[in-house]
Structures are given as C-alpha cells and as structure tokens.
Short mmCIF file of C-alpha atoms and ligand atoms in Angstrom, two decimals:
data_model
loop_
_atom_site.label_atom_id
_atom_site.label_comp_id
_atom_site.label_asym_id
_atom_site.label_seq_id
_atom_site.Cartn_x
_atom_site.Cartn_y
_atom_site.Cartn_z
CA MET A 4 139.14 71.91 81.35
CA LEU A 5 139.75 68.77 83.28
CA SER A 6 138.68 68.69 86.88
CA SER A 7 140.34 65.84 88.68
CA ILE A 8 137.91 65.57 91.53
CA LEU A 9 139.56 62.52 92.89
CA LEU A 10 142.90 64.07 93.57
CA LEU A 11 141.30 67.14 95.09
CA ALA A 12 139.34 64.98 97.47
CA LEU A 13 142.43 62.99 98.35
CA SER A 14 144.20 66.07 99.66
CA ALA A 15 141.61 66.21 102.39
CA CYS A 16 143.58 68.01 105.07
CA ALA A 17 141.80 71.21 104.22
CA PRO A 18 138.28 71.07 102.83
CA THR A 19 138.46 71.47 99.11
CA PRO A 20 135.61 72.63 96.93
CA VAL A 21 134.72 69.78 94.58
CA SER A 22 132.56 69.84 91.54
CA PHE A 23 130.87 66.62 90.81
CA LEU A 24 129.09 65.58 87.68
CA CYS A 25 126.19 63.43 88.82
CA LEU A 26 124.86 60.82 86.43
CA GLU A 27 121.48 59.39 87.13
CA ASP A 28 121.50 55.77 88.36
CA ASP A 29 125.17 56.11 89.30
CA PRO A 30 125.84 55.14 92.90
CA LEU A 31 128.49 57.82 93.01
CA CYS A 32 125.72 60.45 92.76
CA SER A 33 125.37 60.24 96.50
CA LEU A 34 128.84 61.72 96.83
CA GLU A 35 127.56 65.13 95.81
CA GLU A 36 125.93 65.60 99.20
CA ALA A 37 128.68 63.88 101.17
CA LEU A 38 131.30 66.13 99.49
CA GLN A 39 129.61 69.43 100.30
CA ASP A 40 131.97 72.25 101.13
CA LEU A 41 132.21 72.73 104.90
CA PRO A 42 134.79 74.52 107.01
CA PRO A 43 137.11 72.46 109.20
CA ALA A 44 136.06 72.24 112.85
CA LEU A 45 138.38 73.99 115.33
CA SER A 46 139.28 73.05 118.89
CA VAL A 47 138.53 69.36 118.34
CA ASP A 48 140.76 66.40 117.60
CA ILE A 49 140.13 63.08 115.89
CA GLU A 50 141.10 60.86 118.79
CA SER A 51 140.32 57.27 117.72
CA VAL A 52 138.98 55.47 114.63
CA ALA A 53 137.72 51.90 114.50
CA PHE A 54 136.46 49.79 111.58
CA TYR A 55 133.82 47.05 111.99
CA GLN A 56 132.48 44.48 109.61
CA VAL A 57 131.97 42.16 112.59
CA THR A 58 135.12 42.10 114.72
CA GLU A 59 136.50 45.43 115.97
CA LYS A 60 139.57 46.64 114.09
CA VAL A 61 141.11 49.71 115.72
CA LEU A 62 142.92 51.97 113.23
CA LEU A 63 143.73 54.94 115.51
CA GLU A 64 143.62 54.88 119.31
CA ASP A 65 144.20 57.93 121.45
CA GLY A 66 145.91 59.65 118.49
CA VAL A 67 148.25 56.70 117.82
CA GLU A 68 147.96 54.68 114.61
CA VAL A 69 147.54 50.95 115.09
CA GLY A 70 149.24 48.46 112.74
CA ASP A 71 147.02 46.74 110.16
CA ASP A 72 147.84 43.09 110.89
CA VAL A 73 145.34 41.57 113.28
CA VAL A 74 141.76 41.64 112.02
CA SER A 75 140.92 40.59 108.46
CA VAL A 76 138.71 42.75 106.28
CA ALA A 77 136.39 41.05 103.77
CA GLN A 78 136.14 42.61 100.36
CA GLY A 79 132.66 43.68 99.32
CA ARG A 80 131.14 43.44 102.75
CA ASP A 81 129.37 46.34 104.50
CA ALA A 82 131.20 48.01 107.35
CA VAL A 83 130.83 50.76 109.91
CA LEU A 84 133.53 53.27 110.73
CA ARG A 85 133.39 54.71 114.27
CA VAL A 86 135.14 58.06 114.74
CA PHE A 87 135.83 59.40 118.21
CA LEU A 88 136.54 63.11 118.83
CA SER A 89 138.10 64.87 121.73
CA PRO A 90 137.35 68.50 122.57
CA ALA A 91 139.95 71.13 123.52
CA ASP A 92 139.32 73.48 126.47
CA THR A 93 138.20 76.17 124.01
CA TYR A 94 135.57 73.95 122.38
CA GLU A 95 131.92 75.05 122.52
CA GLU A 96 129.24 72.34 122.28
CA ARG A 97 127.58 72.24 118.85
CA ASP A 98 126.72 70.04 115.85
CA LEU A 99 129.74 68.72 113.97
CA SER A 100 130.08 66.65 110.78
CA VAL A 101 132.53 63.81 110.32
CA ARG A 102 133.33 62.76 106.77
CA ALA A 103 135.06 59.60 105.61
CA TYR A 104 136.63 59.18 102.20
CA ILE A 105 136.85 55.63 100.88
CA TYR A 106 139.47 54.96 98.20
CA GLN A 107 140.27 52.12 95.87
CA GLY A 108 143.98 52.84 95.34
CA ASP A 109 144.00 56.56 94.45
CA ALA A 110 140.41 56.64 93.23
CA LEU A 111 137.70 57.91 95.47
CA VAL A 112 134.88 55.35 95.41
CA ASP A 113 132.70 56.51 98.28
CA ALA A 114 132.26 59.27 100.79
CA VAL A 115 130.04 59.34 103.87
CA ILE A 116 129.14 62.20 106.16
CA VAL A 117 127.42 62.06 109.51
CA THR A 118 126.33 65.12 111.51
CA GLN A 119 125.42 65.09 115.14
CA ASN A 120 125.79 67.04 118.36
CA PHE A 121 129.24 66.76 119.94
CA LYS A 122 129.77 67.52 123.58
CA LYS A 123 132.41 65.34 125.20
CA GLU A 124 134.95 62.62 124.50
CA GLY A 125 133.39 59.20 123.83
CA SER A 126 134.26 55.65 124.78
CA PHE A 127 134.48 52.46 122.70
CA SER A 128 131.80 50.84 124.88
CA ASP A 129 129.24 53.56 124.17
CA LEU A 130 127.98 53.25 120.62
CA ASP A 131 126.25 56.61 120.75
CA SER A 132 129.38 58.40 121.77
CA SER A 133 131.07 58.06 118.40
CA PHE A 134 130.26 59.28 114.87
CA ASN A 135 129.21 56.06 113.14
CA LEU A 136 129.66 56.09 109.41
CA PRO A 137 128.16 53.23 107.31
CA ILE A 138 130.49 52.09 104.53
CA ARG A 139 128.92 50.28 101.56
CA GLY A 140 130.46 46.91 100.86
CA SER A 141 130.79 47.80 97.18
CA ALA A 142 133.41 50.42 98.16
CA ILE A 143 135.58 47.86 100.01
CA GLY A 144 137.96 46.61 97.34
CA PRO A 145 141.41 45.07 97.06
CA ASP A 146 143.23 48.41 97.55
CA LEU A 147 141.15 49.93 100.31
CA ALA A 148 142.25 53.20 101.92
CA ILE A 149 140.41 55.49 104.30
CA ALA A 150 140.69 59.13 105.38
CA VAL A 151 138.58 61.05 107.89
CA GLU A 152 137.98 64.72 108.63
CA VAL A 153 135.89 66.63 111.16
CA LEU A 154 134.01 69.68 109.86
CA GLU A 155 131.52 72.28 110.95
CA ALA A 156 127.95 71.19 110.33
CA THR A 157 127.15 74.19 108.14
CA GLU A 158 129.04 76.30 105.67
CA GLU A 159 128.31 79.50 107.70
CA ALA A 160 129.45 78.13 111.05
CA ASP A 161 132.08 80.36 112.55
CA TYR A 162 133.42 79.28 115.92
CA PRO A 163 136.69 80.58 117.34
CA GLY A 164 139.23 78.05 118.42
CA ILE A 165 142.56 76.45 117.79
CA GLN A 166 143.48 74.12 114.91
CA GLY A 167 143.56 70.53 116.11
CA ARG A 168 143.91 67.18 114.38
CA ASN A 169 140.79 67.67 112.30
CA SER A 170 141.87 65.31 109.56
CA TRP A 171 143.36 61.82 109.76
CA PRO A 172 145.75 60.63 108.46
CA GLU A 173 147.59 63.89 107.95
CA GLU A 174 149.25 62.75 104.72
CA SER A 175 147.86 60.05 102.39
CA ALA A 176 144.89 57.85 103.29
CA TYR A 177 145.28 54.86 105.63
CA SER A 178 145.64 51.61 103.67
CA ILE A 179 143.84 48.52 104.89
CA LYS A 180 144.66 45.03 103.65
CA THR A 181 141.57 43.18 102.45
CA THR A 182 140.73 39.56 101.55
CA PRO A 183 138.45 38.50 98.76
CA THR A 184 135.56 36.44 100.09
CA GLY A 185 132.60 36.20 97.72
CA PRO A 186 129.08 34.97 98.41
CA LEU A 187 127.77 32.47 100.95
CA LYS A 188 125.28 30.32 99.05
CA ILE A 189 122.62 28.35 100.83
CA VAL A 190 120.12 25.96 99.26
CA MET A 191 117.17 25.86 101.65
CA VAL A 192 115.42 22.48 101.41
CA PRO A 193 111.94 22.45 103.00
CA ILE A 194 111.47 19.00 104.50
CA GLU A 195 107.94 17.65 104.24
CA TYR A 196 107.63 15.88 107.59
CA ASN A 197 105.78 12.63 107.00
CA ALA A 198 107.03 10.63 109.99
CA ASP A 199 103.89 11.57 111.95
CA ASN A 200 101.77 11.50 108.80
CA SER A 201 101.33 15.25 109.03
CA GLY A 202 103.22 16.32 105.88
CA ARG A 203 104.07 19.45 107.85
CA LEU A 204 106.23 22.01 106.05
CA PRO A 205 108.67 24.42 107.68
CA ASN A 206 108.23 28.21 107.30
CA THR A 207 110.08 29.28 104.14
CA GLU A 208 108.11 32.43 103.49
CA GLU A 209 109.99 35.37 102.10
CA ASP A 210 110.13 37.35 105.38
CA GLU A 211 111.38 34.31 107.20
CA MET A 212 114.12 33.64 104.63
CA GLU A 213 115.12 37.26 104.90
CA ARG A 214 115.51 36.76 108.65
CA PHE A 215 117.89 33.86 107.91
CA ARG A 216 119.77 35.88 105.31
CA GLN A 217 120.25 38.78 107.71
CA ALA A 218 121.49 36.47 110.45
CA PHE A 219 124.10 34.98 108.11
CA TYR A 220 125.13 38.29 106.59
CA GLY A 221 125.48 39.88 110.05
CA GLN A 222 127.85 37.18 111.26
CA TYR A 223 129.76 35.82 108.24
CA PRO A 224 132.51 37.35 106.11
CA ALA A 225 130.65 37.20 102.77
CA ASP A 226 129.97 39.96 100.31
CA GLU A 227 126.53 38.54 99.80
CA VAL A 228 124.30 35.82 101.26
CA GLN A 229 122.17 33.96 98.70
CA ILE A 230 119.37 31.72 99.91
CA ARG A 231 117.43 29.78 97.32
CA VAL A 232 114.47 27.75 98.47
CA VAL A 233 113.90 24.58 96.46
CA GLU A 234 110.87 22.27 96.14
CA PRO A 235 109.93 20.39 99.38
CA GLN A 236 111.49 16.94 99.84
CA GLY A 237 109.57 14.31 101.81
CA THR A 238 110.92 12.20 104.66
CA ASP A 239 109.22 9.20 106.20
CA ILE A 240 111.68 8.81 109.08
CA GLY A 241 112.12 12.38 110.29
CA ILE A 242 114.16 12.27 113.45
CA ARG A 243 112.48 9.12 114.73
CA ASN A 244 115.64 7.13 113.89
CA GLY A 245 117.79 9.89 115.31
CA TRP A 246 118.92 13.23 113.99
CA SER A 247 121.76 11.64 112.08
CA ALA A 248 119.37 9.58 109.95
CA LEU A 249 117.72 12.71 108.74
CA LEU A 250 121.08 14.43 108.10
CA ASN A 251 122.13 11.40 106.04
CA GLU A 252 118.93 11.50 104.10
CA VAL A 253 119.31 15.18 103.35
CA THR A 254 122.97 14.66 102.44
CA GLY A 255 121.80 12.29 99.76
CA LEU A 256 119.60 14.99 98.29
CA ARG A 257 122.38 17.26 97.05
CA ASP A 258 121.96 16.09 93.46
CA ALA A 259 118.19 15.91 93.65
CA VAL A 260 117.98 19.55 94.69
CA GLY A 261 120.58 20.61 92.11
CA ALA A 262 123.11 21.91 94.62
CA GLU A 263 126.34 23.24 93.16
CA ASP A 264 129.61 22.26 94.80
CA ASP A 265 129.95 25.69 96.47
CA GLU A 266 126.43 25.69 97.87
CA TYR A 267 125.50 24.75 101.45
CA VAL A 268 122.36 22.59 101.67
CA TYR A 269 120.20 23.28 104.68
CA GLY A 270 117.31 20.93 105.41
CA LEU A 271 114.66 22.88 107.34
CA PHE A 272 111.98 21.00 109.16
CA SER A 273 109.30 21.11 111.81
CA PRO A 274 109.05 17.86 113.80
CA GLY A 275 105.84 18.61 115.68
CA GLU A 276 105.62 16.41 118.77
CA ASP A 277 108.55 14.14 117.77
CA PRO A 278 111.14 14.44 120.52
CA THR A 279 114.13 16.51 119.51
CA GLY A 280 116.23 15.54 122.57
CA GLY A 281 117.04 19.20 123.04
CA THR A 282 118.86 19.36 119.73
CA ALA A 283 118.04 22.08 117.26
CA GLY A 284 120.31 21.30 114.31
CA LEU A 285 122.94 18.95 112.95
CA CYS A 286 125.71 19.27 110.40
CA TRP A 287 128.95 17.84 109.15
CA VAL A 288 132.17 19.38 110.23
CA GLY A 289 133.55 20.37 106.85
CA TYR A 290 137.23 19.84 107.24
CA GLY A 291 138.08 20.80 103.73
CA PRO A 292 136.68 23.58 101.56
CA SER A 293 136.50 21.38 98.47
CA ASP A 294 134.26 18.73 99.83
CA PRO A 295 130.70 19.42 98.73
CA GLY A 296 129.37 16.37 100.52
CA THR A 297 130.00 17.97 103.90
CA LYS A 298 128.18 21.12 102.96
CA VAL A 299 124.92 19.78 104.30
CA CYS A 300 123.09 20.54 107.53
CA ILE A 301 119.61 20.24 108.99
CA GLY A 302 117.83 22.42 111.53
CA LEU A 303 114.53 23.35 113.08
CA SER A 304 112.17 25.74 111.35
CA GLY A 305 112.10 29.22 112.76
CA SER A 306 115.68 29.27 114.09
CA PRO A 307 118.17 31.37 112.12
CA GLY A 308 120.60 31.20 115.05
CA THR A 309 120.70 27.41 114.72
CA ALA A 310 121.41 27.71 110.99
CA VAL A 311 124.30 30.15 111.62
CA HIS A 312 125.81 27.70 114.09
CA GLU A 313 125.27 24.55 111.93
CA VAL A 314 126.61 26.11 108.75
CA GLY A 315 129.57 27.16 110.90
CA HIS A 316 130.31 23.49 111.35
CA ALA A 317 130.02 23.00 107.60
CA HIS A 318 132.77 25.63 107.34
CA GLY A 319 135.06 23.46 109.43
CA ARG A 320 134.35 25.10 112.77
CA GLU A 321 134.21 22.89 115.81
CA HIS A 322 132.45 24.03 118.98
CA SER A 323 133.87 26.95 120.89
CA PRO A 324 134.07 26.14 124.60
CA GLY A 325 131.36 26.97 126.99
CA CYS A 326 128.15 25.73 128.58
CA GLY A 327 128.80 22.07 127.88
CA ALA A 328 129.52 22.30 124.14
CA GLY A 329 131.02 18.96 123.05
CA SER A 330 134.51 18.60 121.60
CA PRO A 331 135.45 22.23 121.89
CA ASP A 332 138.11 23.56 119.52
CA PRO A 333 141.43 23.53 121.44
CA GLU A 334 142.60 26.45 119.29
CA TYR A 335 139.79 28.70 120.41
CA PRO A 336 141.63 31.37 122.40
CA GLU A 337 139.00 32.20 125.03
CA SER A 338 138.47 29.31 127.45
CA ASP A 339 134.99 30.49 128.33
CA GLY A 340 133.88 30.87 124.68
CA THR A 341 133.51 34.67 124.76
CA LEU A 342 134.14 36.75 121.65
CA GLY A 343 137.74 37.78 122.36
CA SER A 344 137.03 41.18 120.85
CA ARG A 345 134.23 43.73 120.65
CA ALA A 346 131.93 43.02 117.70
CA PHE A 347 129.33 44.72 115.61
CA ASP A 348 126.15 43.90 113.71
CA THR A 349 125.96 46.00 110.55
CA THR A 350 122.47 44.67 109.82
CA GLY A 351 121.04 45.92 113.06
CA ASN A 352 123.49 48.64 114.17
CA ARG A 353 124.21 46.81 117.42
CA MET A 354 127.43 46.33 119.29
CA PHE A 355 128.55 43.40 121.41
CA GLU A 356 131.05 43.52 124.24
CA ALA A 357 133.86 41.00 124.24
CA ALA A 358 133.39 39.73 127.79
CA THR A 359 129.61 39.33 127.88
CA THR A 360 128.93 37.84 124.44
CA TYR A 361 129.80 34.31 123.29
CA ASP A 362 130.95 32.97 119.99
CA PHE A 363 128.13 31.47 117.93
CA MET A 364 129.98 28.12 117.89
CA SER A 365 129.65 27.92 121.71
CA TYR A 366 126.60 26.81 123.67
CA CYS A 367 126.39 29.91 125.84
CA GLY A 368 124.44 33.04 124.96
CA PRO A 369 123.98 35.69 123.84
CA THR A 370 126.08 34.99 120.76
CA TRP A 371 127.73 36.77 117.88
CA THR A 372 130.91 36.04 115.88
CA GLY A 373 134.07 35.66 117.94
CA ALA A 374 137.34 37.13 116.63
CA HIS A 375 138.89 33.69 116.09
CA THR A 376 135.81 32.39 114.27
CA TRP A 377 135.77 35.50 112.06
CA GLU A 378 139.33 34.84 110.95
CA MET A 379 138.70 31.17 110.29
CA LEU A 380 135.58 31.96 108.29
CA VAL A 381 137.36 34.61 106.22
CA GLU A 382 139.88 31.94 105.24
CA ARG A 383 137.23 29.33 104.50
CA VAL A 384 134.81 31.50 102.56
CA ASN A 385 137.74 32.73 100.49
CA SER A 386 138.91 29.16 99.87
CA VAL A 387 135.49 27.83 98.86
CA ASN A 388 134.93 30.67 96.43
CA SER A 389 138.40 30.53 94.94
CA ILE A 390 138.21 26.80 94.47
CA TYR A 391 134.86 26.92 92.76
CA GLY A 392 135.43 30.21 90.96
CA ALA A 393 132.19 31.48 92.42
CA TYR A 394 133.80 34.72 93.44
CA THR A 395 132.87 37.21 90.78
CA GLN A 396 136.21 38.42 89.47
CA THR A 397 136.27 42.15 88.94
CA ASP A 398 138.79 44.21 87.05
CA GLU A 399 139.82 47.79 86.88
CA TYR A 400 138.36 49.87 84.10
CA LEU A 401 139.51 53.42 83.39
CA THR A 402 136.42 55.57 83.51
CA PHE A 403 135.65 59.06 82.16
CA LEU A 404 132.56 61.20 82.52
CA GLN A 405 131.48 63.58 79.77
CA ASP A 406 128.95 66.36 80.17
CA GLU A 407 126.62 67.85 77.64
CA ARG A 408 129.20 70.45 76.73
CA GLY A 409 131.69 67.82 75.86
CA GLU A 410 133.81 68.56 78.96
CA THR A 411 135.54 65.45 80.18
CA THR A 412 136.40 64.44 83.71
CA LEU A 413 138.69 61.56 84.53
CA LEU A 414 136.92 59.52 87.17
CA GLY A 415 139.78 57.07 87.53
CA GLN A 416 139.74 53.24 87.75
CA GLN A 417 136.47 51.59 88.64
CA TRP A 418 136.07 47.92 89.73
CA LEU A 419 133.50 46.06 87.65
CA SER A 420 132.92 42.59 86.44
CA GLU A 421 132.13 43.67 82.89
CA PRO A 422 131.33 47.16 81.64
CA ALA A 423 128.15 47.47 79.56
CA GLY A 424 127.28 50.17 77.03
CA LEU A 425 127.69 51.21 73.42
CA ALA A 426 130.93 50.13 71.75
CA VAL A 427 133.15 53.14 71.01
CA ARG A 428 136.68 53.88 69.85
CA VAL A 429 138.42 56.37 72.09
CA GLU A 430 141.64 58.37 71.89
CA LEU A 431 143.37 58.75 75.23
CA LEU A 432 145.19 62.05 75.58
CA ASP A 433 147.93 63.53 77.73
CA ASP A 434 147.79 66.96 79.29
CA ALA A 435 149.02 68.60 76.11
CA GLY A 436 146.21 67.00 74.14
CA GLN A 437 148.53 64.54 72.39
CA VAL A 438 147.09 61.10 71.54
CA LEU A 439 148.77 58.38 73.61
CA TYR A 440 146.52 55.43 72.73
CA GLN A 441 143.58 54.56 70.60
CA VAL A 442 141.45 51.96 72.45
CA SER A 443 138.05 50.38 72.70
CA GLY A 444 135.47 51.52 75.18
CA ARG A 445 131.90 51.24 76.33
CA SER A 446 129.72 54.33 76.59
CA ILE A 447 126.64 54.65 78.79
CA PRO A 448 124.38 57.59 77.82
CA MET A 449 122.39 59.79 80.17
CA ASP A 450 118.67 59.32 79.77
CA HIS A 451 117.67 62.92 79.03
CA ALA A 452 120.81 64.93 78.57
CA GLN A 453 123.80 64.74 76.27
CA GLY A 454 126.38 63.17 78.47
CA ALA A 455 128.10 59.88 78.91
CA MET A 456 130.15 57.58 81.12
CA VAL A 457 132.89 56.05 79.02
CA ARG A 458 134.84 53.04 80.26
CA ILE A 459 138.00 51.84 78.56
CA ILE A 460 137.84 48.08 78.17
CA GLU A 461 141.54 47.56 77.51
CA PRO A 462 143.87 47.60 80.53
CA ILE A 463 145.36 51.12 80.63
CA ASP A 464 147.34 52.18 83.67
CA ASP A 465 149.26 55.27 82.58
CA ALA A 466 149.33 58.40 84.70
CA ARG A 467 149.91 60.52 81.59
CA VAL A 468 146.35 59.80 80.47
CA VAL A 469 144.19 62.70 81.66
CA ASP A 470 141.64 63.18 78.91
CA MET A 471 139.85 61.31 76.15
CA ARG A 472 138.03 61.88 72.89
CA VAL A 473 135.45 59.55 71.40
CA VAL A 474 136.46 59.17 67.75
CA ASP A 475 134.07 56.53 66.54
CA TRP A 476 130.64 55.42 67.68
CA ARG A 477 129.85 51.98 66.45
ZN1 ZN B 730 127.20 22.44 117.21
#
C-alpha cells in the first residue's frame, strides 16, 4: 500500500522503477521526468564530480573521493554539478544521461537529469566536456547529500559492454557540509544630482536593477538578492567636495530611506561632467557585521561591477592585491589577486579559470569571486543574517501525499518556514497499522481531484511512522 519512493531512489546503484504522485503546483512534480526508468550505461565510468556555487569544490577526482573541508557551500543558493565520464575500450559513442539525486538527510528533495552525446573523457577546463546539472538552491539544505548515476538515454537502448562505475557513491549518498547564509538586501537610493543644477537621476529601471541583482547573486553567497529602490534623494554637493562628502551624505540617509540594520544602502548617481578622478564607487570597510552605519556605499549609475566591489568593502573586504589596488589585504593568498581556484557563474553558465581571472576586490580584470573572498563572504553574510534574524528559519515537517483512492505515500521531512493548509487531526501509524501518535496537521487539497498533501506540524521524527489517517477535518 505504501510506496516509499524516497528509499527506492536512495538505493540508486541500479535504476529502480519509481512511481511518483505528482501534485499540481508542487516543485517536486518535475521529479517525475527526472526519475524516468532508464537502463544503466555500460562501458563507462563516473570519473570526476565537481560542485559549483561560485568556487570549484571537487567531490570526486579521477575516481578518488575528495574530503569535504575546503570550500563552503551556502544553503539555499543555486549550484551546478559537473560530472565527468570516462569511456572503456568497449564503449561506443552515443547519447547518455547523467542523473543527480539531491537529498536532505534521507529525503529526496530534487533530481536532475541531463542527456547529451558522449564521446571521450573531458577536462575541468572545458565546460562542454562535462555533464552539467543545475541544482536548485531550494534543494540545498542543512543536511545536503548527493548521488550520481550514468544511464542510457532511452529505455530501449541496448549496448553491449562491461559494468563500470556507473553510480557514485557506491553506497549511501555523499554528504556535503553547508552553511546558512540568507538574503543579501540592498536599498538602492537614486541620487538626484543637483550639483550641476541638472537634477539628473541614475538609471534604476527594472531591467537595470535586474542586471545589478544578477551580478550580486552570481558572485555572493546569498540564497537571494533583494534590491529595493527608494524615492530619489537630492544632493547639492555631489562629488564636487570629493567622493567622501557624498558618501557621508548618503550615510546620513539610512533613517530617511528606512533602511533596516541588515540592509546595505547603495547611493547610485550620475555625475555628468563633474570629474570623478577615475573613481567609480566608494564605501566603508565594514569591520563588523553588526554595524549598520558601515553598510553604506555609493557608485556610478550603470556599473553593477562597481556595486559588487563596493558592497564587498561593506562586508569587511579590503582590496585584493593587483593593478595598484590600495591597502591590499595581507591575508589574500594570491599575491597577484587571481582567483585561487576555478569559479563558475550560475546566472550565466560561464566558467572562470583560476590563473586568468582576478578577485572582484582587486583592480585587475576580468573579475569574479576569488576562493578566499567567497569564504570570507560566507562567514559575513551568515553573521549579518544571524545577528539580525533576517535568515528565514525553516523547520522539518513530516509530509504525506494522499491520492484520490485514499492511498498514502510518505514523502518524508520537508523544509519549510510554515506549512499552510486546512487544519486537520491526523493519526500516525506504524507498518502494522497501529496508531503511534495523534497530531495536528495542515492539508493542502488538489484543485480538481480528491487528493491532498498533509504536513504534520508537530515535530515527529520516528522511523516507525510509515502511514497516516486523517481523523478530523476542522
Ligand atoms: Zn575598492
């Protein structure tokens, strides 16, 4: 009666037929396609696996597992998993599928499948030579674990060959330590530039703000980047008394623009002919996470790259060395300001090589996030959001699915901030049908079928619970 789809999927060494009850509007509906039944691919090995939010984190290299202690992983942030295959002598070129299972503890929370032609062994430097699987940030929780398998692209495929390492890890999924981060919140203050009597406003149109948002999300460890544009604020001095005068002026505006303590204020302006002295932005170096006053920067209109750099200062980052950047951070490990590790842009599906790309806190280009800066920002974004409680706390809720026949499937624990739905009383049953608990739940109906998703709102973590019965709708 019960089909525990999660456990079946977990034993992913051999492909397992899974039945999935798809509820409309449920993000897990996409799993139905990703979990299609496909035969394992023969004569091919999973050779290497690497995980990228920004900085490269190698999980498996040339068949050898790498320890999980170097690169931090930010909870809730999108990622890409690159899977490299290696063909045996008996391999014939064809399309293959690589599937990744993403777990939260023992519960499957996402699955992704990518199909493409596979011919020869790839290399880390060639983005097109790996199977690149996008992982939704919402699936990256506190108890992240990942498993990968390589399959034939179609159910009918029938190629001769030898059994290789077509699933990884061989036993349970690979656990990855994660760090809560939370949002990066920016208050964009359009500066009405009156110093030259122009009243010129910067570009804060929606498309332009989206460009800023993408630049931040691509390079910062945040589960979300929020940019809210407030009413324009006038300045009569602009940068005519120096950049610092304008920064001071904008710093005084925190209250006026209603900035919360965890929000970064960014004064955006367009100085026209006023000489900028080659400067594009200015900020405080925010030494401590709990000092709202230092969360204020200014920068030129039209330059998201400047904003990423300046707000980096507000996060306590000094300059990384290179190209004449003043007061470089002595702790930055690369003396030339390069990344220190290969990096990735999940917003644009681009990769950056360690030796030819510079940290965004340096003055050289092109830039992305250096490995050291990534780690420092993980720590800072985490601190800011834990201090101010802005990180949306989520909890585990035991979740069941019920179909129109009344058949129940245990979906497992889901991470949510607060489950919505109709209040119900529920009996939780063991495998003999005996009542173990009577608890409160929330039921979400299907829109045009008799079925429901039922979440238990009391903390229940008991492996004996395998079934449930709604006893009272209220
Ligand atoms: Zn700077």
